Amino acid sequence: MNDWFEERRQAVEKELATLAIPGQPARLYDPIRYTLVLGGKRIRPVLTLLGCELYGIPYAKAMPQALAIEIFHNFTLVHDDVMDSADVRRGMSTVHKKWDPHVALLSGDAMLIIACQQLFRAGNEHLQPISSIFMQTALGVCEGQQLDMDFAVGEDVSLTDYLDMIRLKTAVLLSGAMQIGAVIGGAGSGQLEAIRSFTENMGIAFQVRDDYLDAFGNADFGKHIGGDIREGKRTWLTVKALEMADQHTKERLAAAYANADLNLRVQQVLEMYNALDIRTLAEEAVNGYSAKAVHVLETMDGDQKVKTWLRELVDFLMGRTV
Ligand code: IPE
Ligand code: IPE
Ligand code: MG
Ligand code: MG
Ligand code: MG
């Protein structure tokens, strides 16, 4: 990524590395340290910083809230990996595998609390609005995660239902991240609404790209490729394939998904995706939502340089492989 991103990412990294996290009990706090320094792209905290800078305020002012967002995000990942039975994240063992699921539950809870501690390091005038955005965001993520699990076992899921689920589980956090920064930068409600629209479109593109990489990515992705198919998760690819397929193909896809041999399951599902050219359709969907985000961005006010950076961020996320 570009210099401006690298500078902000490193500033976040430095703050995360120096967070005062207690030593004992080790099985509570070690997994937190392990998770927070394992890397990750740091997209969300950088969005918080840019939200602030968009209105001419230096990013340092929003740093505690940027940390809050990144710690919250990492908490959702620790719990998500339990829910998705995922073994690998960022190329490393997930917390519930390295320790155990009980450790993942409680360390995750503690991360949520540490996130709140950082969030509340704000001036009095900002505490109410940023808390309100944060709580609404966090509940949205829970709703999205529950729908994600419901969809994995449910019968029919329309593309509209699916898009609303990923808006909740993924896009609202990108949105909350940037809105909180913008509040600290002095944004008004009209500006927050534009940010919501920009980030939600970007977030939907981001999650469709994540679904795509889960099936077609390489080792850089840092997660077990084919993990969604192995777990029987509904993704944009599955929902789109089912929407397009004739009755016979639908039955074959359902049979492939039900295959108890997981390697064969992945192979067969990928074959069906290829036959339906789902790969191209997913790329088009990512481009389409990214274009919507850029369109909203063009109508937004704020610092021109920061808007250029946000545009570069959308382009980076569209083509990401990590
Ligand atoms: C992973 O988010 C969870 C999704 C919403 C797809 P990221 O891809 O931002 O994960 P890290 O933080 O960079 O590892
Ligand atoms: C991400 O969904 C949503 C949250 C973590 C809240 P995924 O389950 O697709 O994320 P990854 O692929 O595990 O990162
Ligand atoms: Mg997951
Ligand atoms: Mg999940
Ligand atoms: Mg995923």
mmCIF file of C-alpha atoms and ligand atoms in Angstrom:
data_model
loop_
_atom_site.group_PDB
_atom_site.id
_atom_site.type_symbol
_atom_site.label_atom_id
_atom_site.label_comp_id
_atom_site.label_asym_id
_atom_site.label_seq_id
_atom_site.Cartn_x
_atom_site.Cartn_y
_atom_site.Cartn_z
ATOM 1 C CA MET A 1 0.000 0.000 0.000
ATOM 2 C CA ASN A 2 0.957 3.660 -0.301
ATOM 3 C CA ASP A 3 3.110 5.792 1.993
ATOM 4 C CA TRP A 4 0.204 7.592 3.614
ATOM 5 C CA PHE A 5 -1.316 4.228 4.559
ATOM 6 C CA GLU A 6 1.976 2.833 5.813
ATOM 7 C CA GLU A 7 2.535 5.837 8.062
ATOM 8 C CA ARG A 8 -0.859 5.476 9.728
ATOM 9 C CA ARG A 9 -0.679 1.687 9.917
ATOM 10 C CA GLN A 10 2.666 1.906 11.665
ATOM 11 C CA ALA A 11 1.339 4.514 14.101
ATOM 12 C CA VAL A 12 -1.495 2.097 14.989
ATOM 13 C CA GLU A 13 0.930 -0.816 15.223
ATOM 14 C CA LYS A 14 3.167 1.082 17.628
ATOM 15 C CA GLU A 15 0.251 1.975 19.916
ATOM 16 C CA LEU A 16 -1.048 -1.599 19.905
ATOM 17 C CA ALA A 17 2.384 -2.950 20.779
ATOM 18 C CA THR A 18 2.673 -0.634 23.782
ATOM 19 C CA LEU A 19 -0.843 -1.182 25.189
ATOM 20 C CA ALA A 20 -0.628 -1.983 28.886
ATOM 21 C CA ILE A 21 -2.086 -5.487 28.941
ATOM 22 C CA PRO A 22 -1.560 -7.296 32.272
ATOM 23 C CA GLY A 23 0.533 -10.467 32.503
ATOM 24 C CA GLN A 24 -1.725 -12.542 34.744
ATOM 25 C CA PRO A 25 -3.774 -14.642 34.374
ATOM 26 C CA ALA A 26 -1.633 -15.659 31.420
ATOM 27 C CA ARG A 27 -4.357 -17.711 29.751
ATOM 28 C CA LEU A 28 -6.575 -14.620 29.704
ATOM 29 C CA TYR A 29 -4.039 -12.047 28.500
ATOM 30 C CA ASP A 30 -1.519 -14.031 26.394
ATOM 31 C CA PRO A 31 -4.092 -14.758 23.670
ATOM 32 C CA ILE A 32 -4.890 -11.029 23.520
ATOM 33 C CA ARG A 33 -1.245 -10.076 23.007
ATOM 34 C CA TYR A 34 -0.889 -12.939 20.514
ATOM 35 C CA THR A 35 -3.882 -11.744 18.505
ATOM 36 C CA LEU A 36 -3.104 -8.046 18.543
ATOM 37 C CA VAL A 37 0.476 -8.294 17.323
ATOM 38 C CA LEU A 38 -0.155 -10.975 14.710
ATOM 39 C CA GLY A 39 -0.607 -8.425 11.990
ATOM 40 C CA GLY A 40 -3.708 -7.845 10.006
ATOM 41 C CA LYS A 41 -4.155 -5.097 7.488
ATOM 42 C CA ARG A 42 -5.379 -2.473 10.007
ATOM 43 C CA ILE A 43 -7.945 -1.184 7.528
ATOM 44 C CA ARG A 44 -10.510 -0.208 10.155
ATOM 45 C CA PRO A 45 -8.297 1.882 12.472
ATOM 46 C CA VAL A 46 -6.853 3.664 9.448
ATOM 47 C CA LEU A 47 -10.434 4.453 8.407
ATOM 48 C CA THR A 48 -11.029 5.977 11.851
ATOM 49 C CA LEU A 49 -7.934 8.149 11.448
ATOM 50 C CA LEU A 50 -8.960 9.208 7.936
ATOM 51 C CA GLY A 51 -12.489 10.008 9.135
ATOM 52 C CA CYS A 52 -10.953 12.517 11.541
ATOM 53 C CA GLU A 53 -8.479 13.913 9.023
ATOM 54 C CA LEU A 54 -11.195 14.379 6.420
ATOM 55 C CA TYR A 55 -12.323 17.387 8.471
ATOM 56 C CA GLY A 56 -8.853 18.841 8.925
ATOM 57 C CA ILE A 57 -8.035 17.452 12.397
ATOM 58 C CA PRO A 58 -4.690 15.584 12.814
ATOM 59 C CA TYR A 59 -5.100 11.827 13.182
ATOM 60 C CA ALA A 60 -3.492 11.663 16.632
ATOM 61 C CA LYS A 61 -6.742 12.972 18.106
ATOM 62 C CA ALA A 62 -8.644 9.853 16.988
ATOM 63 C CA MET A 63 -5.915 7.324 17.832
ATOM 64 C CA PRO A 64 -7.541 5.861 21.010
ATOM 65 C CA GLN A 65 -10.775 5.287 19.089
ATOM 66 C CA ALA A 66 -8.833 3.780 16.167
ATOM 67 C CA LEU A 67 -7.312 1.325 18.671
ATOM 68 C CA ALA A 68 -10.752 0.637 20.122
ATOM 69 C CA ILE A 69 -12.042 -0.294 16.679
ATOM 70 C CA GLU A 70 -9.084 -2.553 15.877
ATOM 71 C CA ILE A 71 -9.288 -4.309 19.262
ATOM 72 C CA PHE A 72 -13.030 -4.763 18.810
ATOM 73 C CA HIS A 73 -12.430 -6.184 15.313
ATOM 74 C CA ASN A 74 -9.862 -8.630 16.706
ATOM 75 C CA PHE A 75 -12.330 -9.684 19.385
ATOM 76 C CA THR A 76 -14.897 -10.482 16.677
ATOM 77 C CA LEU A 77 -12.278 -12.540 14.827
ATOM 78 C CA VAL A 78 -11.409 -14.604 17.914
ATOM 79 C CA HIS A 79 -15.085 -15.457 18.466
ATOM 80 C CA ASP A 80 -15.775 -15.827 14.726
ATOM 81 C CA ASP A 81 -13.041 -18.455 14.441
ATOM 82 C CA VAL A 82 -14.797 -20.507 17.115
ATOM 83 C CA MET A 83 -18.130 -20.164 15.304
ATOM 84 C CA ASP A 84 -16.538 -21.058 11.943
ATOM 85 C CA SER A 85 -14.272 -23.814 13.345
ATOM 86 C CA ALA A 86 -11.367 -22.038 11.648
ATOM 87 C CA ASP A 87 -7.854 -23.296 12.423
ATOM 88 C CA VAL A 88 -5.749 -20.626 10.758
ATOM 89 C CA ARG A 89 -5.855 -16.840 10.697
ATOM 90 C CA ARG A 90 -3.157 -14.468 9.468
ATOM 91 C CA GLY A 91 -1.124 -17.586 8.723
ATOM 92 C CA MET A 92 -1.121 -18.629 12.409
ATOM 93 C CA SER A 93 -3.111 -20.933 14.672
ATOM 94 C CA THR A 94 -6.399 -19.427 15.835
ATOM 95 C CA VAL A 95 -6.811 -18.785 19.561
ATOM 96 C CA HIS A 96 -9.277 -21.623 20.149
ATOM 97 C CA LYS A 97 -6.863 -24.051 18.457
ATOM 98 C CA LYS A 98 -3.691 -22.787 20.124
ATOM 99 C CA TRP A 99 -5.411 -22.648 23.529
ATOM 100 C CA ASP A 100 -9.032 -23.858 23.701
ATOM 101 C CA PRO A 101 -12.549 -22.536 23.015
ATOM 102 C CA HIS A 102 -13.107 -21.423 26.619
ATOM 103 C CA VAL A 103 -9.958 -19.326 26.461
ATOM 104 C CA ALA A 104 -11.164 -17.858 23.151
ATOM 105 C CA LEU A 105 -14.505 -16.903 24.713
ATOM 106 C CA LEU A 106 -13.071 -15.145 27.734
ATOM 107 C CA SER A 107 -10.080 -13.498 26.040
ATOM 108 C CA GLY A 108 -12.504 -12.245 23.432
ATOM 109 C CA ASP A 109 -14.746 -10.793 26.151
ATOM 110 C CA ALA A 110 -11.759 -9.077 27.743
ATOM 111 C CA MET A 111 -10.796 -7.608 24.362
ATOM 112 C CA LEU A 112 -14.246 -6.094 24.052
ATOM 113 C CA ILE A 113 -13.768 -4.443 27.435
ATOM 114 C CA ILE A 114 -10.288 -3.178 26.541
ATOM 115 C CA ALA A 115 -11.775 -1.790 23.322
ATOM 116 C CA CYS A 116 -14.328 0.157 25.394
ATOM 117 C CA GLN A 117 -11.575 1.520 27.649
ATOM 118 C CA GLN A 118 -9.857 2.969 24.592
ATOM 119 C CA LEU A 119 -13.088 4.248 23.093
ATOM 120 C CA PHE A 120 -13.890 6.272 26.199
ATOM 121 C CA ARG A 121 -10.560 8.127 26.037
ATOM 122 C CA ALA A 122 -12.337 10.950 24.218
ATOM 123 C CA GLY A 123 -13.281 14.502 25.041
ATOM 124 C CA ASN A 124 -16.587 14.933 26.906
ATOM 125 C CA GLU A 125 -18.235 16.541 23.921
ATOM 126 C CA HIS A 126 -17.657 13.399 21.812
ATOM 127 C CA LEU A 127 -18.394 10.672 24.343
ATOM 128 C CA GLN A 128 -22.128 10.416 23.747
ATOM 129 C CA PRO A 129 -22.088 10.286 19.912
ATOM 130 C CA ILE A 130 -19.131 7.922 19.617
ATOM 131 C CA SER A 131 -20.546 5.575 22.272
ATOM 132 C CA SER A 132 -23.861 5.520 20.513
ATOM 133 C CA ILE A 133 -22.254 4.733 17.119
ATOM 134 C CA PHE A 134 -20.049 2.070 18.710
ATOM 135 C CA MET A 135 -22.936 0.285 20.490
ATOM 136 C CA GLN A 136 -25.106 0.337 17.380
ATOM 137 C CA THR A 137 -22.191 -0.977 15.326
ATOM 138 C CA ALA A 138 -21.394 -3.761 17.780
ATOM 139 C CA LEU A 139 -25.021 -4.916 17.908
ATOM 140 C CA GLY A 140 -25.158 -4.814 14.117
ATOM 141 C CA VAL A 141 -22.153 -7.142 13.955
ATOM 142 C CA CYS A 142 -23.864 -9.566 16.382
ATOM 143 C CA GLU A 143 -27.015 -9.517 14.235
ATOM 144 C CA GLY A 144 -24.934 -10.173 11.119
ATOM 145 C CA GLN A 145 -23.050 -13.022 12.762
ATOM 146 C CA GLN A 146 -26.297 -14.670 13.881
ATOM 147 C CA LEU A 147 -27.782 -14.362 10.382
ATOM 148 C CA ASP A 148 -24.551 -15.804 8.953
ATOM 149 C CA MET A 149 -24.984 -18.882 11.154
ATOM 150 C CA ASP A 150 -28.717 -19.125 10.421
ATOM 151 C CA PHE A 151 -27.994 -18.994 6.690
ATOM 152 C CA ALA A 152 -25.475 -21.838 6.903
ATOM 153 C CA VAL A 153 -28.235 -24.246 7.922
ATOM 154 C CA GLY A 154 -31.242 -22.582 6.274
ATOM 155 C CA GLU A 155 -32.859 -23.538 3.002
ATOM 156 C CA ASP A 156 -33.353 -20.594 0.694
ATOM 157 C CA VAL A 157 -31.313 -17.443 1.005
ATOM 158 C CA SER A 158 -31.829 -14.738 -1.595
ATOM 159 C CA LEU A 159 -28.999 -12.520 -2.760
ATOM 160 C CA THR A 160 -30.799 -9.597 -1.108
ATOM 161 C CA ASP A 161 -30.888 -11.442 2.241
ATOM 162 C CA TYR A 162 -27.240 -12.342 1.834
ATOM 163 C CA LEU A 163 -26.187 -8.776 1.071
ATOM 164 C CA ASP A 164 -28.068 -7.509 4.095
ATOM 165 C CA MET A 165 -26.326 -10.109 6.275
ATOM 166 C CA ILE A 166 -22.836 -9.069 5.092
ATOM 167 C CA ARG A 167 -23.775 -5.419 5.460
ATOM 168 C CA LEU A 168 -24.356 -6.193 9.132
ATOM 169 C CA LYS A 169 -21.524 -8.596 9.874
ATOM 170 C CA THR A 170 -18.837 -6.665 7.994
ATOM 171 C CA ALA A 171 -19.818 -3.338 6.455
ATOM 172 C CA VAL A 172 -21.265 -1.724 9.590
ATOM 173 C CA LEU A 173 -17.915 -2.036 11.342
ATOM 174 C CA LEU A 174 -16.071 -0.266 8.518
ATOM 175 C CA SER A 175 -18.824 2.305 8.722
ATOM 176 C CA GLY A 176 -18.717 2.710 12.509
ATOM 177 C CA ALA A 177 -14.915 2.974 12.316
ATOM 178 C CA MET A 178 -14.965 5.892 9.944
ATOM 179 C CA GLN A 179 -17.991 7.607 11.493
ATOM 180 C CA ILE A 180 -16.364 7.625 14.933
ATOM 181 C CA GLY A 181 -13.250 9.263 13.485
ATOM 182 C CA ALA A 182 -15.432 11.765 11.652
ATOM 183 C CA VAL A 183 -17.281 12.716 14.855
ATOM 184 C CA ILE A 184 -13.924 13.508 16.441
ATOM 185 C CA GLY A 185 -13.051 15.500 13.333
ATOM 186 C CA GLY A 186 -16.219 17.544 13.805
ATOM 187 C CA ALA A 187 -18.541 16.046 11.174
ATOM 188 C CA GLY A 188 -22.254 16.843 11.209
ATOM 189 C CA SER A 189 -25.106 14.385 10.673
ATOM 190 C CA GLY A 190 -25.312 14.913 6.889
ATOM 191 C CA GLN A 191 -21.616 14.136 6.580
ATOM 192 C CA LEU A 192 -22.001 11.026 8.737
ATOM 193 C CA GLU A 193 -24.787 9.816 6.483
ATOM 194 C CA ALA A 194 -22.558 10.165 3.400
ATOM 195 C CA ILE A 195 -19.791 8.282 5.223
ATOM 196 C CA ARG A 196 -22.267 5.527 6.084
ATOM 197 C CA SER A 197 -23.228 5.117 2.454
ATOM 198 C CA PHE A 198 -19.599 5.197 1.260
ATOM 199 C CA THR A 199 -18.352 2.667 3.803
ATOM 200 C CA GLU A 200 -21.315 0.300 3.513
ATOM 201 C CA ASN A 201 -20.778 -0.070 -0.218
ATOM 202 C CA MET A 202 -17.055 -0.477 0.369
ATOM 203 C CA GLY A 203 -17.743 -3.022 3.134
ATOM 204 C CA ILE A 204 -20.041 -5.125 0.962
ATOM 205 C CA ALA A 205 -17.365 -5.171 -1.758
ATOM 206 C CA PHE A 206 -14.830 -6.094 0.935
ATOM 207 C CA GLN A 207 -16.855 -9.102 2.171
ATOM 208 C CA VAL A 208 -17.652 -10.377 -1.340
ATOM 209 C CA ARG A 209 -13.911 -10.195 -2.026
ATOM 210 C CA ASP A 210 -13.327 -12.109 1.226
ATOM 211 C CA ASP A 211 -15.775 -14.812 0.097
ATOM 212 C CA TYR A 212 -13.992 -14.933 -3.265
ATOM 213 C CA LEU A 213 -10.538 -15.260 -1.683
ATOM 214 C CA ASP A 214 -11.792 -17.978 0.658
ATOM 215 C CA ALA A 215 -12.483 -20.093 -2.444
ATOM 216 C CA PHE A 216 -9.935 -18.827 -4.986
ATOM 217 C CA GLY A 217 -7.193 -17.156 -2.933
ATOM 218 C CA ASN A 218 -3.650 -18.324 -2.316
ATOM 219 C CA ALA A 219 -1.478 -18.804 0.784
ATOM 220 C CA ASP A 220 -1.074 -15.008 1.215
ATOM 221 C CA PHE A 221 -4.697 -14.888 2.382
ATOM 222 C CA GLY A 222 -3.587 -16.383 5.705
ATOM 223 C CA LYS A 223 -6.750 -18.466 6.145
ATOM 224 C CA HIS A 224 -7.454 -22.053 5.186
ATOM 225 C CA ILE A 225 -8.499 -21.823 1.519
ATOM 226 C CA GLY A 226 -11.811 -23.603 1.006
ATOM 227 C CA GLY A 227 -12.664 -23.094 4.681
ATOM 228 C CA ASP A 228 -16.145 -21.722 3.940
ATOM 229 C CA ILE A 229 -16.997 -24.696 1.711
ATOM 230 C CA ARG A 230 -15.618 -27.189 4.237
ATOM 231 C CA GLU A 231 -17.758 -25.613 6.962
ATOM 232 C CA GLY A 232 -20.852 -25.517 4.735
ATOM 233 C CA LYS A 233 -20.997 -21.729 4.999
ATOM 234 C CA ARG A 234 -23.209 -19.754 2.678
ATOM 235 C CA THR A 235 -21.134 -17.199 0.775
ATOM 236 C CA TRP A 236 -21.835 -14.779 -2.057
ATOM 237 C CA LEU A 237 -20.519 -17.472 -4.411
ATOM 238 C CA THR A 238 -22.940 -20.143 -3.177
ATOM 239 C CA VAL A 239 -25.947 -17.856 -3.113
ATOM 240 C CA LYS A 240 -25.188 -16.573 -6.613
ATOM 241 C CA ALA A 241 -24.589 -20.096 -7.918
ATOM 242 C CA LEU A 242 -27.894 -21.314 -6.479
ATOM 243 C CA GLU A 243 -29.681 -18.307 -7.920
ATOM 244 C CA MET A 244 -28.364 -18.988 -11.416
ATOM 245 C CA ALA A 245 -28.461 -22.777 -11.520
ATOM 246 C CA ASP A 246 -31.236 -24.874 -13.081
ATOM 247 C CA GLN A 247 -32.914 -27.537 -10.926
ATOM 248 C CA HIS A 248 -30.437 -30.264 -11.883
ATOM 249 C CA THR A 249 -27.384 -28.077 -11.165
ATOM 250 C CA LYS A 250 -28.928 -26.980 -7.860
ATOM 251 C CA GLU A 251 -29.263 -30.589 -6.779
ATOM 252 C CA ARG A 252 -25.675 -31.339 -7.798
ATOM 253 C CA LEU A 253 -24.451 -28.339 -5.851
ATOM 254 C CA ALA A 254 -26.437 -29.404 -2.783
ATOM 255 C CA ALA A 255 -25.001 -32.927 -3.110
ATOM 256 C CA ALA A 256 -21.467 -31.551 -3.449
ATOM 257 C CA TYR A 257 -21.990 -29.411 -0.328
ATOM 258 C CA ALA A 258 -23.219 -32.486 1.550
ATOM 259 C CA ASN A 259 -20.175 -34.589 0.656
ATOM 260 C CA ALA A 260 -18.630 -35.951 3.876
ATOM 261 C CA ASP A 261 -15.191 -36.129 2.244
ATOM 262 C CA LEU A 262 -14.183 -32.506 2.748
ATOM 263 C CA ASN A 263 -11.438 -32.408 0.109
ATOM 264 C CA LEU A 264 -13.830 -33.835 -2.432
ATOM 265 C CA ARG A 265 -16.497 -31.387 -1.277
ATOM 266 C CA VAL A 266 -14.205 -28.430 -1.960
ATOM 267 C CA GLN A 267 -13.137 -29.829 -5.316
ATOM 268 C CA GLN A 268 -16.704 -30.487 -6.475
ATOM 269 C CA VAL A 269 -18.066 -27.137 -5.321
ATOM 270 C CA LEU A 270 -15.192 -25.309 -7.047
ATOM 271 C CA GLU A 271 -15.911 -27.247 -10.232
ATOM 272 C CA MET A 272 -19.515 -26.099 -10.111
ATOM 273 C CA TYR A 273 -18.471 -22.495 -9.460
ATOM 274 C CA ASN A 274 -16.192 -22.687 -12.478
ATOM 275 C CA ALA A 275 -18.912 -24.169 -14.667
ATOM 276 C CA LEU A 276 -21.200 -21.262 -13.735
ATOM 277 C CA ASP A 277 -18.375 -18.708 -14.094
ATOM 278 C CA ILE A 278 -19.053 -17.481 -10.564
ATOM 279 C CA ARG A 279 -15.523 -16.153 -10.319
ATOM 280 C CA THR A 280 -16.128 -13.494 -12.958
ATOM 281 C CA LEU A 281 -19.520 -12.626 -11.498
ATOM 282 C CA ALA A 282 -17.987 -12.158 -8.045
ATOM 283 C CA GLU A 283 -15.297 -9.889 -9.493
ATOM 284 C CA GLU A 284 -18.006 -7.861 -11.207
ATOM 285 C CA ALA A 285 -19.958 -7.593 -7.963
ATOM 286 C CA VAL A 286 -16.863 -6.374 -6.080
ATOM 287 C CA ASN A 287 -16.202 -3.807 -8.806
ATOM 288 C CA GLY A 288 -19.859 -2.737 -8.808
ATOM 289 C CA TYR A 289 -20.037 -2.062 -5.045
ATOM 290 C CA SER A 290 -16.629 -0.382 -5.124
ATOM 291 C CA ALA A 291 -17.815 1.883 -7.939
ATOM 292 C CA LYS A 292 -20.870 2.802 -5.844
ATOM 293 C CA ALA A 293 -18.592 3.663 -2.937
ATOM 294 C CA VAL A 294 -16.419 5.839 -5.174
ATOM 295 C CA HIS A 295 -19.503 7.551 -6.558
ATOM 296 C CA VAL A 296 -20.616 8.504 -3.035
ATOM 297 C CA LEU A 297 -17.075 9.589 -2.176
ATOM 298 C CA GLU A 298 -17.091 12.016 -5.089
ATOM 299 C CA THR A 299 -20.139 13.781 -3.650
ATOM 300 C CA MET A 300 -18.605 14.075 -0.175
ATOM 301 C CA ASP A 301 -17.057 17.237 1.190
ATOM 302 C CA GLY A 302 -13.877 17.326 3.252
ATOM 303 C CA ASP A 303 -10.144 17.502 2.605
ATOM 304 C CA GLN A 304 -9.346 16.734 -1.026
ATOM 305 C CA LYS A 305 -6.122 14.879 -0.231
ATOM 306 C CA VAL A 306 -7.885 12.573 2.244
ATOM 307 C CA LYS A 307 -10.551 11.883 -0.382
ATOM 308 C CA THR A 308 -7.813 10.828 -2.818
ATOM 309 C CA TRP A 309 -6.453 8.470 -0.168
ATOM 310 C CA LEU A 310 -9.899 6.989 0.430
ATOM 311 C CA ARG A 311 -10.169 6.392 -3.306
ATOM 312 C CA GLU A 312 -6.806 4.590 -3.239
ATOM 313 C CA LEU A 313 -8.018 2.512 -0.306
ATOM 314 C CA VAL A 314 -11.099 1.363 -2.251
ATOM 315 C CA ASP A 315 -8.890 0.409 -5.209
ATOM 316 C CA PHE A 316 -6.525 -1.511 -2.940
ATOM 317 C CA LEU A 317 -9.351 -3.430 -1.230
ATOM 318 C CA MET A 318 -10.966 -4.358 -4.551
ATOM 319 C CA GLY A 319 -7.833 -6.102 -5.766
ATOM 320 C CA ARG A 320 -6.551 -7.387 -2.434
ATOM 321 C CA THR A 321 -5.177 -10.906 -2.072
ATOM 322 C CA VAL A 322 -4.638 -10.693 1.719
HETATM 323 C C1 IPE B 1 -11.505 -10.258 8.254
HETATM 324 O O1 IPE B 1 -11.188 -8.906 8.140
HETATM 325 C C2 IPE B 1 -12.944 -10.394 8.590
HETATM 326 C C3 IPE B 1 -13.848 -9.963 7.523
HETATM 327 C C4 IPE B 1 -14.748 -9.069 7.717
HETATM 328 C C5 IPE B 1 -13.781 -10.576 6.225
HETATM 329 P P1 IPE B 1 -9.796 -8.426 7.580
HETATM 330 O O2 IPE B 1 -9.547 -9.035 6.229
HETATM 331 O O3 IPE B 1 -9.739 -6.952 7.665
HETATM 332 O O4 IPE B 1 -8.789 -9.066 8.608
HETATM 333 P P2 IPE B 1 -7.359 -8.575 9.099
HETATM 334 O O5 IPE B 1 -7.588 -7.737 10.314
HETATM 335 O O6 IPE B 1 -6.701 -7.811 7.986
HETATM 336 O O7 IPE B 1 -6.633 -9.847 9.430
HETATM 337 C C1 IPE B 2 -16.352 -11.991 8.990
HETATM 338 O O1 IPE B 2 -16.889 -13.063 8.341
HETATM 339 C C2 IPE B 2 -17.292 -11.315 9.947
HETATM 340 C C3 IPE B 2 -16.767 -11.116 11.304
HETATM 341 C C4 IPE B 2 -15.641 -11.588 11.770
HETATM 342 C C5 IPE B 2 -17.575 -10.355 12.208
HETATM 343 P P1 IPE B 2 -15.972 -14.299 7.951
HETATM 344 O O2 IPE B 2 -16.239 -15.447 8.821
HETATM 345 O O3 IPE B 2 -16.081 -14.489 6.476
HETATM 346 O O4 IPE B 2 -14.494 -13.739 8.256
HETATM 347 P P2 IPE B 2 -13.180 -14.597 8.083
HETATM 348 O O5 IPE B 2 -13.176 -15.110 6.672
HETATM 349 O O6 IPE B 2 -13.225 -15.674 9.104
HETATM 350 O O7 IPE B 2 -12.078 -13.594 8.322
HETATM 351 MG MG MG B 3 -14.773 -16.723 9.760
HETATM 352 MG MG MG B 4 -17.769 -16.050 10.072
HETATM 353 MG MG MG B 5 -14.505 -15.196 5.203
#
